[in-house]
């Protein structure tokens, strides 16, 4: 794992992960590998799954009681589905010390941050995070300590955010090897609608249209283009409806572009079609992987 | 490379590859690895590129003169862009013996097969092939002998096809480890519009819409979904316009499905959205990779 030389590392006494799935499990693994916490505790609703995550060596201990574990933790990262983040942060905040750092990993930020700005108990500070790393797979069994290495993490402070909390949370993601970007929750949601949420819908619609008799005729192109469509429907209903306005706008831009391709094909217009395909290739090539 | 036990292997005296790019180069590498030809000759338009392919060990010799090399070959595989296949097959057929086997690797079959059925010299037989294997990369430098292993190859004979030629061509692809399916050229084009050509357009439109400032905010999801958009615009203009009618039809089906997602998101309809995402996931999961 590469850690930028100018990043000082901070060691936490107790890191609490609320939700020990793919992301929570991967954070646990990365934190353990980098030695960033003396104690890693997992909280969830299913004791059997938590026990298995402990046996897998990801967490040191577990509990189904969020308030009591939050009270003893100096860093809380909520890794539950976006629809549950606000409630989990509020439950933790009600029990923990004001200086406990609170963040999440949800891929939608505006609703979460604005609700918490209103509801968070006086003196507490929550700063949203969105590590751009993940997988279509679910469960801590697929956790990987290198999931975050060399990836981007967006943090979304607002005008009321504690500068100490912001510094600590940014430093935490950097110490996992991430490049950290700051932006407003609203800007985050508009940008991620384009780079993540719309691609999910585009990919899912393609997978959904596949006729069963044509399954044997798919090759790597179809498979790569639809990989993310294997993601959890429950998680994605939550995400897509939490950012519906920005996604609807982005899907309109997408269908306009798709129409340009459709018209060029229907008209047999090689010049326009080549221009469109070249634009796509130039954009894709610039992503370097 | 796995070769089904019931496949008898045939060794060719001289295999002629017309076009030594990613596919032609990969066939050369696979044929050499499996020992299926005594001599592998490459024909193309650029002697420097052909010489480099020879130096890379892919082909034994090369020429820019298709008729004279075709005359000495017992198997000719045309690996040029789909818009050049008919002309290259006709040039080869005019010079070669009637019993020389002629096929191609183009991802569009109906126009090629119907034009050749009319124009092919008396006594010659062409059977179209489409190995469902490839890459967004171009050039023999990316050739791989295992590209075809365990993949599907579609062959598209018609009522006039020589049964001997069909047997040989099917056996050839099987001896590269492929699963061979027979279907009409027209059925091929309709099916591949759905499984390959429409996915290319869907992916390219997504890459084309990416705002440059959002490039750092793309993650593996965006990258996988747009990988094929890095393919050659020239090759793809050719493919998309050669199968325009089937692709237009398939894109209408796609946009209908996309509209269902769009409406569910705009309406905040979690039940419908979950149903659509579940359908997508079930289809994608059934592809097993």
XYZ file of C-alpha atoms in Angstrom:
578
model
C 0.000 0.000 0.000
C 1.421 3.386 -0.968
C 1.028 6.123 1.603
C 1.946 9.634 0.503
C 5.087 10.687 2.367
C 3.490 13.878 3.681
C 0.634 12.017 5.396
C 1.118 11.692 9.103
C -0.698 8.663 10.449
C -3.044 8.723 13.384
C -3.812 5.642 15.421
C -7.343 5.278 16.731
C -8.111 3.623 20.049
C -11.321 2.042 18.841
C -12.665 2.083 15.304
C -16.325 1.160 15.106
C -17.646 -0.142 11.789
C -21.422 -0.123 11.578
C -22.181 -2.718 8.916
C -19.506 -5.322 8.167
C -20.152 -6.157 4.510
C -17.881 -5.738 1.518
C -16.965 -2.126 2.341
C -16.938 -2.360 6.131
C -14.960 -5.599 5.925
C -12.478 -4.096 3.485
C -11.969 -1.035 5.713
C -11.352 -3.399 8.641
C -8.802 -5.372 6.628
C -7.043 -2.226 5.364
C -6.963 -0.631 8.837
C -5.515 -3.788 10.334
C -2.906 -4.077 7.580
C -1.859 -0.458 8.085
C -2.032 -0.664 11.890
C -4.352 2.344 12.183
C -6.493 1.182 15.120
C -5.791 -0.579 18.410
C -9.235 -2.153 18.373
C -11.660 -2.756 15.503
C -15.266 -3.382 16.496
C -18.108 -4.385 14.197
C -21.744 -3.606 14.841
C -24.601 -5.121 12.880
C -27.966 -6.785 13.191
C -26.959 -10.402 12.619
C -24.692 -11.852 15.372
C -23.869 -14.951 13.303
C -22.523 -12.874 10.418
C -20.566 -10.677 12.834
C -19.096 -13.717 14.551
C -18.020 -15.073 11.156
C -16.361 -11.723 10.338
C -14.536 -11.915 13.656
C -13.450 -15.494 12.951
C -12.206 -14.313 9.545
C -9.893 -11.962 11.457
C -11.480 -8.771 10.150
C -12.807 -7.387 13.445
C -11.553 -7.847 16.999
C -15.010 -7.970 18.552
C -18.639 -7.352 17.683
C -21.933 -6.253 19.108
C -25.512 -5.660 18.053
C -25.718 -2.728 20.474
C -24.692 0.412 18.605
C -25.060 2.956 21.452
C -22.851 1.129 23.952
C -20.064 0.448 21.419
C -20.267 3.980 19.999
C -19.800 5.343 23.537
C -16.379 3.625 23.702
C -15.179 4.455 20.169
C -13.225 7.462 18.939
C -14.002 6.838 15.255
C -17.296 5.572 13.814
C -17.727 4.694 10.131
C -21.254 3.796 9.074
C -21.179 1.313 6.169
C -24.868 0.457 6.030
C -27.076 1.059 2.941
C -27.670 4.771 2.238
C -31.244 4.622 3.524
C -30.002 3.646 6.972
C -27.026 5.993 7.356
C -28.856 8.924 8.969
C -30.506 6.745 11.628
C -27.256 4.915 12.400
C -25.238 8.118 12.695
C -27.901 9.658 14.972
C -27.948 6.567 17.187
C -24.155 6.637 17.439
C -24.029 10.408 18.028
C -26.572 10.256 20.837
C -24.294 7.851 22.744
C -20.757 8.883 21.827
C -18.476 11.678 22.984
C -18.742 14.912 20.956
C -15.133 14.539 19.772
C -15.770 11.076 18.284
C -15.309 11.295 14.519
C -18.384 10.275 12.514
C -18.464 9.459 8.815
C -20.089 7.079 6.331
C -19.305 5.507 2.941
C -22.603 6.071 1.110
C -22.634 6.859 -2.603
C -25.331 9.540 -2.113
C -24.473 12.501 0.082
C -26.881 15.461 -0.156
C -29.888 13.994 1.675
C -27.701 12.370 4.337
C -25.647 15.499 5.020
C -28.583 17.926 5.041
C -30.669 15.737 7.355
C -27.761 15.273 9.736
C -26.962 18.988 9.719
C -30.432 19.540 11.165
C -30.723 16.528 13.458
C -27.231 15.926 14.840
C -26.946 16.652 18.595
C -25.246 19.958 19.488
C -21.441 19.713 19.525
C -21.181 16.631 17.305
C -19.745 16.747 13.808
C -20.488 14.423 10.890
C -18.586 14.638 7.602
C -19.753 12.482 4.698
C -17.291 10.281 2.825
C -17.614 8.338 -0.403
C -14.670 6.077 -1.215
C -14.924 5.358 -4.973
C -14.210 1.681 -4.560
C -16.473 -1.295 -4.442
C -17.630 -4.350 -6.285
C -20.810 -5.945 -7.548
C -20.156 -8.627 -4.927
C -21.605 -8.492 -1.429
C -20.498 -9.638 1.984
C -17.289 -9.465 4.025
C -16.160 -12.718 2.373
C -15.130 -10.555 -0.606
C -13.373 -7.954 1.563
C -9.968 -6.883 0.324
C -7.406 -4.731 2.186
C -6.232 -3.186 -1.108
C -9.706 -2.134 -2.288
C -8.976 1.535 -1.547
C -5.375 1.734 -2.634
C -4.794 4.411 -5.273
C -8.513 5.172 -5.550
C -10.339 8.440 -4.982
C -12.335 9.293 -1.861
C -14.708 12.266 -1.860
C -15.428 13.996 1.458
C -18.295 16.473 1.708
C -17.847 18.948 4.562
C -20.155 21.943 4.894
C -19.712 25.401 6.421
C -20.397 24.033 9.909
C -17.956 21.120 9.757
C -15.284 20.912 12.422
C -11.872 21.524 10.878
C -10.344 18.975 13.252
C -12.840 16.320 12.176
C -12.251 17.154 8.504
C -8.487 16.872 8.941
C -8.761 13.514 10.736
C -11.198 12.000 8.255
C -9.194 13.122 5.222
C -6.036 11.796 6.835
C -7.726 8.462 7.521
C -8.626 7.861 3.866
C -5.194 9.025 2.754
C -3.588 6.546 5.112
C -5.509 3.804 3.234
C -3.737 4.966 0.057
C -6.606 7.089 -1.266
C -6.589 10.406 -3.115
C -8.978 12.661 -1.228
C -11.162 15.285 -2.919
C -13.377 17.763 -1.101
C -16.650 18.947 -2.617
C -20.128 19.918 -1.528
C -22.632 17.107 -1.027
C -24.795 18.523 -3.816
C -21.914 18.707 -6.329
C -20.944 15.170 -5.324
C -24.413 13.845 -6.069
C -24.592 15.512 -9.493
C -21.139 14.253 -10.517
C -21.666 10.722 -9.188
C -25.034 10.544 -10.951
C -23.018 10.798 -14.162
C -20.052 8.586 -13.253
C -21.731 5.853 -11.209
C -25.521 5.961 -10.917
C -26.393 6.504 -14.588
C -23.846 3.844 -15.656
C -25.584 1.450 -13.278
C -28.984 2.105 -14.881
C -27.521 1.920 -18.417
C -25.854 -1.392 -17.602
C -28.903 -2.844 -15.821
C -31.233 -1.957 -18.719
C -28.870 -3.803 -21.069
C -28.759 -6.886 -18.849
C -32.545 -6.747 -18.419
C -33.179 -6.803 -22.195
C -31.106 -9.938 -22.860
C -33.270 -12.689 -24.344
C -32.503 -16.038 -22.690
C -31.825 -17.739 -26.043
C -29.091 -15.192 -26.707
C -27.195 -15.827 -23.471
C -24.764 -18.270 -25.153
C -23.998 -15.568 -27.736
C -22.636 -13.035 -25.268
C -18.914 -12.401 -25.195
C -16.563 -10.393 -22.971
C -17.986 -7.099 -24.291
C -21.504 -7.825 -23.061
C -20.169 -9.253 -19.823
C -17.984 -6.260 -18.966
C -20.676 -3.773 -19.930
C -23.171 -5.488 -17.617
C -20.883 -6.501 -14.722
C -22.272 -3.883 -12.335
C -25.836 -5.010 -13.106
C -25.134 -7.980 -10.806
C -25.096 -5.593 -7.827
C -27.657 -5.899 -5.050
C -31.127 -4.674 -6.170
C -31.948 -3.586 -2.604
C -28.814 -1.457 -2.247
C -29.355 0.100 -5.674
C -33.051 0.905 -5.242
C -31.952 2.812 -2.166
C -29.166 4.674 -4.004
C -31.121 5.440 -7.180
C -34.155 6.792 -5.328
C -31.983 8.848 -2.948
C -30.465 10.701 -5.893
C -33.427 10.563 -8.277
C -33.373 14.161 -9.467
C -29.707 14.234 -10.487
C -29.968 10.776 -12.065
C -33.065 11.724 -14.072
C -31.200 14.757 -15.392
C -28.120 12.687 -16.231
C -30.215 9.998 -17.941
C -31.736 12.692 -20.159
C -28.221 13.723 -21.223
C -27.422 10.068 -21.836
C -30.495 9.377 -23.962
C -29.740 12.514 -26.010
C -26.284 11.117 -26.791
C -27.724 7.662 -27.483
C -30.196 9.279 -29.897
C -27.321 10.813 -31.829
C -25.829 7.336 -32.314
C -29.248 5.888 -33.193
C -29.923 8.569 -35.803
C -26.488 8.200 -37.387
C -27.009 4.424 -37.665
C -30.562 4.754 -39.027
C -29.376 7.356 -41.562
C -26.266 5.376 -42.553
C -24.289 8.529 -41.696
C -20.697 7.246 -41.449
C -19.157 10.689 -40.851
C -21.306 11.507 -37.812
C -21.058 7.966 -36.451
C -17.272 8.003 -36.666
C -17.149 11.379 -34.915
C -19.314 10.038 -32.073
C -17.302 6.828 -31.734
C -14.070 8.820 -31.753
C -15.359 11.085 -28.992
C -16.257 8.004 -26.943
C -12.856 6.436 -27.535
C -10.976 9.637 -26.644
C -12.895 9.930 -23.365
C -12.412 6.261 -22.528
C -8.720 6.252 -23.415
C -8.172 9.223 -21.091
C -9.250 7.061 -18.139
C -5.998 5.114 -18.551
C -7.236 1.711 -17.364
C -6.028 -25.445 -24.512
C -8.865 -27.940 -24.117
C -9.815 -29.832 -27.243
C -12.982 -31.907 -27.055
C -11.988 -35.571 -27.179
C -14.285 -36.309 -30.102
C -12.691 -33.701 -32.374
C -10.359 -35.183 -34.923
C -7.707 -32.700 -35.961
C -6.829 -31.814 -39.512
C -3.476 -30.360 -40.472
C -3.451 -27.767 -43.246
C -0.566 -27.439 -45.673
C -0.810 -23.682 -45.884
C -3.087 -21.451 -43.843
C -3.457 -17.979 -45.297
C -4.515 -15.174 -42.959
C -5.670 -12.078 -44.792
C -5.173 -9.292 -42.250
C -2.777 -9.935 -39.373
C -4.191 -7.767 -36.586
C -5.484 -8.837 -33.191
C -7.711 -11.610 -34.562
C -5.509 -12.777 -37.452
C -2.483 -12.725 -35.157
C -4.318 -14.637 -32.437
C -5.457 -17.298 -34.936
C -1.843 -17.617 -36.116
C -0.623 -18.024 -32.534
C -3.341 -20.554 -31.681
C -2.778 -22.566 -34.874
C 0.942 -22.680 -34.212
C 0.436 -23.726 -30.608
C -1.915 -26.528 -31.663
C 0.201 -27.519 -34.679
C -2.691 -27.238 -37.128
C -0.780 -25.938 -40.178
C 2.585 -26.714 -41.789
C 2.884 -23.156 -43.018
C 1.185 -19.945 -41.851
C 1.233 -17.060 -44.324
C 0.057 -13.515 -43.679
C -1.234 -11.179 -46.364
C -1.823 -7.479 -45.815
C -1.233 -4.060 -47.258
C 1.651 -2.917 -45.054
C 4.894 -4.934 -45.539
C 6.511 -3.403 -42.453
C 3.687 -4.540 -40.196
C 3.717 -8.014 -41.781
C 7.478 -8.270 -41.328
C 7.055 -7.344 -37.666
C 4.400 -10.053 -37.280
C 6.802 -12.535 -38.844
C 9.583 -11.417 -36.503
C 7.179 -11.855 -33.596
C 6.920 -15.495 -34.678
C 3.231 -15.371 -35.544
C 3.498 -16.085 -39.289
C 6.110 -18.047 -41.252
C 6.095 -15.698 -44.250
C 4.136 -12.803 -45.674
C 3.114 -11.139 -48.903
C 1.107 -8.201 -50.148
C -0.040 -10.289 -53.127
C -3.276 -12.022 -52.195
C -3.922 -13.947 -55.461
C -0.514 -15.660 -55.641
C -0.552 -16.726 -51.968
C -4.189 -17.822 -52.161
C -3.297 -20.042 -55.124
C -0.905 -22.018 -52.880
C -3.107 -22.206 -49.772
C -5.647 -24.847 -48.803
C -7.295 -22.684 -46.102
C -7.934 -18.938 -46.291
C -9.290 -16.937 -43.342
C -10.089 -13.304 -44.068
C -9.597 -11.182 -40.936
C -9.995 -7.730 -42.476
C -12.707 -5.222 -41.418
C -16.222 -6.343 -42.429
C -16.405 -3.808 -45.275
C -13.465 -5.486 -47.005
C -14.328 -9.159 -46.486
C -16.341 -9.668 -49.697
C -13.638 -8.135 -51.934
C -10.867 -10.116 -50.206
C -12.746 -13.419 -50.433
C -13.498 -12.789 -54.134
C -9.853 -11.973 -54.862
C -8.733 -15.139 -53.094
C -11.426 -17.281 -54.739
C -10.510 -16.093 -58.214
C -6.960 -17.379 -57.723
C -7.308 -20.440 -55.484
C -8.338 -24.030 -56.138
C -12.081 -24.737 -55.750
C -11.416 -27.059 -52.817
C -9.593 -24.346 -50.833
C -11.624 -23.574 -47.708
C -12.699 -19.944 -47.420
C -14.026 -18.241 -44.303
C -13.852 -14.929 -42.410
C -14.170 -13.674 -38.818
C -16.483 -10.672 -39.326
C -19.087 -9.794 -36.704
C -21.713 -9.125 -39.397
C -22.728 -12.001 -41.653
C -25.885 -11.430 -43.744
C -24.546 -8.895 -46.274
C -21.230 -10.752 -46.637
C -22.838 -14.155 -47.148
C -25.569 -12.987 -49.504
C -23.159 -10.993 -51.689
C -20.744 -13.914 -51.877
C -23.515 -16.369 -52.668
C -24.151 -14.323 -55.825
C -20.605 -13.366 -56.745
C -18.431 -16.345 -55.786
C -16.944 -18.169 -58.823
C -18.665 -21.454 -59.721
C -17.419 -24.423 -57.706
C -16.046 -22.391 -54.791
C -17.579 -22.439 -51.333
C -17.485 -19.745 -48.647
C -18.866 -20.279 -45.146
C -18.971 -17.322 -42.780
C -17.524 -17.585 -39.272
C -17.766 -15.314 -36.258
C -15.577 -16.304 -33.331
C -17.031 -14.502 -30.283
C -13.663 -13.420 -29.008
C -11.814 -10.168 -29.289
C -10.642 -7.127 -27.431
C -10.893 -3.377 -27.576
C -7.168 -3.449 -28.397
C -5.834 -3.504 -31.934
C -2.801 -4.967 -33.634
C -1.010 -8.324 -33.586
C 1.043 -7.095 -30.605
C -1.994 -7.977 -28.474
C -2.457 -11.393 -30.118
C -3.042 -14.253 -27.720
C -3.101 -17.981 -28.545
C -5.770 -18.595 -25.883
C -8.175 -15.932 -27.145
C -10.550 -18.552 -28.568
C -10.298 -21.191 -25.882
C -13.684 -22.106 -24.410
C -15.450 -19.375 -26.410
C -18.278 -19.708 -28.914
C -17.867 -19.546 -32.683
C -20.883 -19.100 -34.925
C -20.725 -20.478 -38.478
C -23.379 -19.463 -41.006
C -23.729 -21.977 -43.840
C -26.599 -21.697 -46.335
C -28.441 -24.258 -48.455
C -25.672 -24.188 -51.086
C -22.763 -24.672 -48.670
C -20.451 -27.611 -49.298
C -20.839 -30.150 -46.503
C -17.112 -30.915 -46.701
C -16.229 -27.248 -46.278
C -18.677 -26.914 -43.378
C -17.203 -29.958 -41.642
C -13.626 -28.672 -42.064
C -14.391 -25.152 -40.901
C -16.345 -26.314 -37.849
C -13.566 -28.745 -37.008
C -10.990 -25.968 -37.312
C -12.683 -23.740 -34.722
C -13.272 -26.728 -32.449
C -9.601 -27.577 -32.619
C -8.906 -24.056 -31.250
C -11.028 -25.010 -28.224
C -14.219 -23.276 -29.389
C -17.853 -24.309 -29.044
C -19.314 -24.112 -32.548
C -22.915 -23.084 -33.231
C -24.555 -23.108 -36.660
C -27.194 -20.552 -37.592
C -28.358 -18.592 -40.600
C -26.501 -15.365 -41.372
C -29.694 -13.388 -40.787
C -30.398 -14.964 -37.385
C -26.756 -14.348 -36.474
C -27.031 -10.654 -37.260
C -30.226 -10.193 -35.240
C -28.804 -12.029 -32.215
C -25.401 -10.315 -32.343
C -27.105 -6.921 -32.682
C -28.459 -7.609 -29.204
C -25.392 -9.206 -27.606
C -22.568 -7.187 -29.171
C -23.536 -4.279 -31.442
C -26.134 -2.635 -29.190
C -23.866 -3.033 -26.129
C -21.158 -1.236 -28.117
C -23.455 1.712 -28.857
C -24.761 1.800 -25.261
C -21.199 1.803 -23.928
C -19.930 4.384 -26.438
C -22.805 6.787 -25.695
C -21.913 6.560 -21.990
C -18.224 7.251 -22.647
C -19.150 10.092 -25.022
C -21.249 11.875 -22.378
C -18.508 11.971 -19.709
C -17.658 15.557 -18.781
C -13.893 16.020 -18.566
C -14.092 17.429 -15.028
C -15.767 14.193 -13.907
C -13.038 11.899 -15.227
C -11.284 11.704 -11.821
C -14.603 10.639 -10.288
C -14.981 7.461 -12.356
C -14.438 4.136 -10.655
C -14.253 0.530 -11.826
C -17.988 0.502 -12.646
C -17.713 3.266 -15.220
C -14.503 1.810 -16.566
C -15.868 -1.698 -17.089
C -19.115 -0.431 -18.571
C -17.201 1.652 -21.141
C -14.231 -0.647 -21.862
C -15.459 -1.619 -25.336
C -15.926 2.071 -26.236
C -12.128 2.182 -26.660
C -12.470 0.002 -29.781
C -11.477 1.309 -33.200
C -14.006 3.859 -34.545
C -13.229 2.805 -38.134
C -13.895 -0.874 -37.475
C -17.085 -0.068 -35.602
C -18.531 2.374 -38.142
C -18.151 -0.474 -40.593
C -19.851 -3.020 -38.319
C -22.677 -0.767 -37.126
C -23.629 0.399 -40.622
C -23.427 -3.150 -42.040
C -26.067 -4.304 -39.546
C -28.001 -1.052 -39.199
C -31.512 -2.454 -39.429
C -31.109 -5.115 -36.739
C -29.227 -2.693 -34.487
C -31.895 0.009 -34.854
C -34.520 -2.535 -33.857
C -32.455 -3.734 -30.886
C -31.757 -0.154 -29.752
C -35.512 0.489 -29.708
C -35.955 -2.487 -27.383
C -33.102 -1.141 -25.259
C -34.502 2.387 -24.982
C -37.903 0.925 -24.039
C -36.248 -0.905 -21.148
C -34.224 2.170 -20.198
C -37.462 4.183 -20.146
C -38.932 1.743 -17.639
C -35.976 2.410 -15.326
C -36.209 6.167 -15.944
C -39.907 6.264 -15.147
C -39.527 4.206 -11.977
C -36.759 6.568 -10.772
C -38.705 9.718 -11.685
C -41.825 8.342 -9.951
C -39.900 7.139 -6.873
C -41.450 3.722 -7.529
C -39.305 1.382 -5.415
C -41.348 -1.747 -6.222
C -41.002 -1.440 -10.003
C -37.368 -0.351 -9.761
C -36.476 -3.340 -7.609
C -38.246 -5.677 -10.056
C -36.262 -4.222 -12.972
C -32.941 -4.395 -11.098
C -33.696 -7.967 -10.039
C -34.416 -8.949 -13.654
C -31.090 -7.403 -14.706
C -29.218 -9.189 -11.919
C -30.813 -12.557 -12.694
C -29.851 -12.253 -16.368
C -26.315 -11.128 -15.562
C -25.786 -13.801 -12.920
C -26.815 -16.469 -15.431
C -23.798 -15.535 -17.596
C -21.590 -17.107 -14.909
C -18.540 -14.821 -15.356
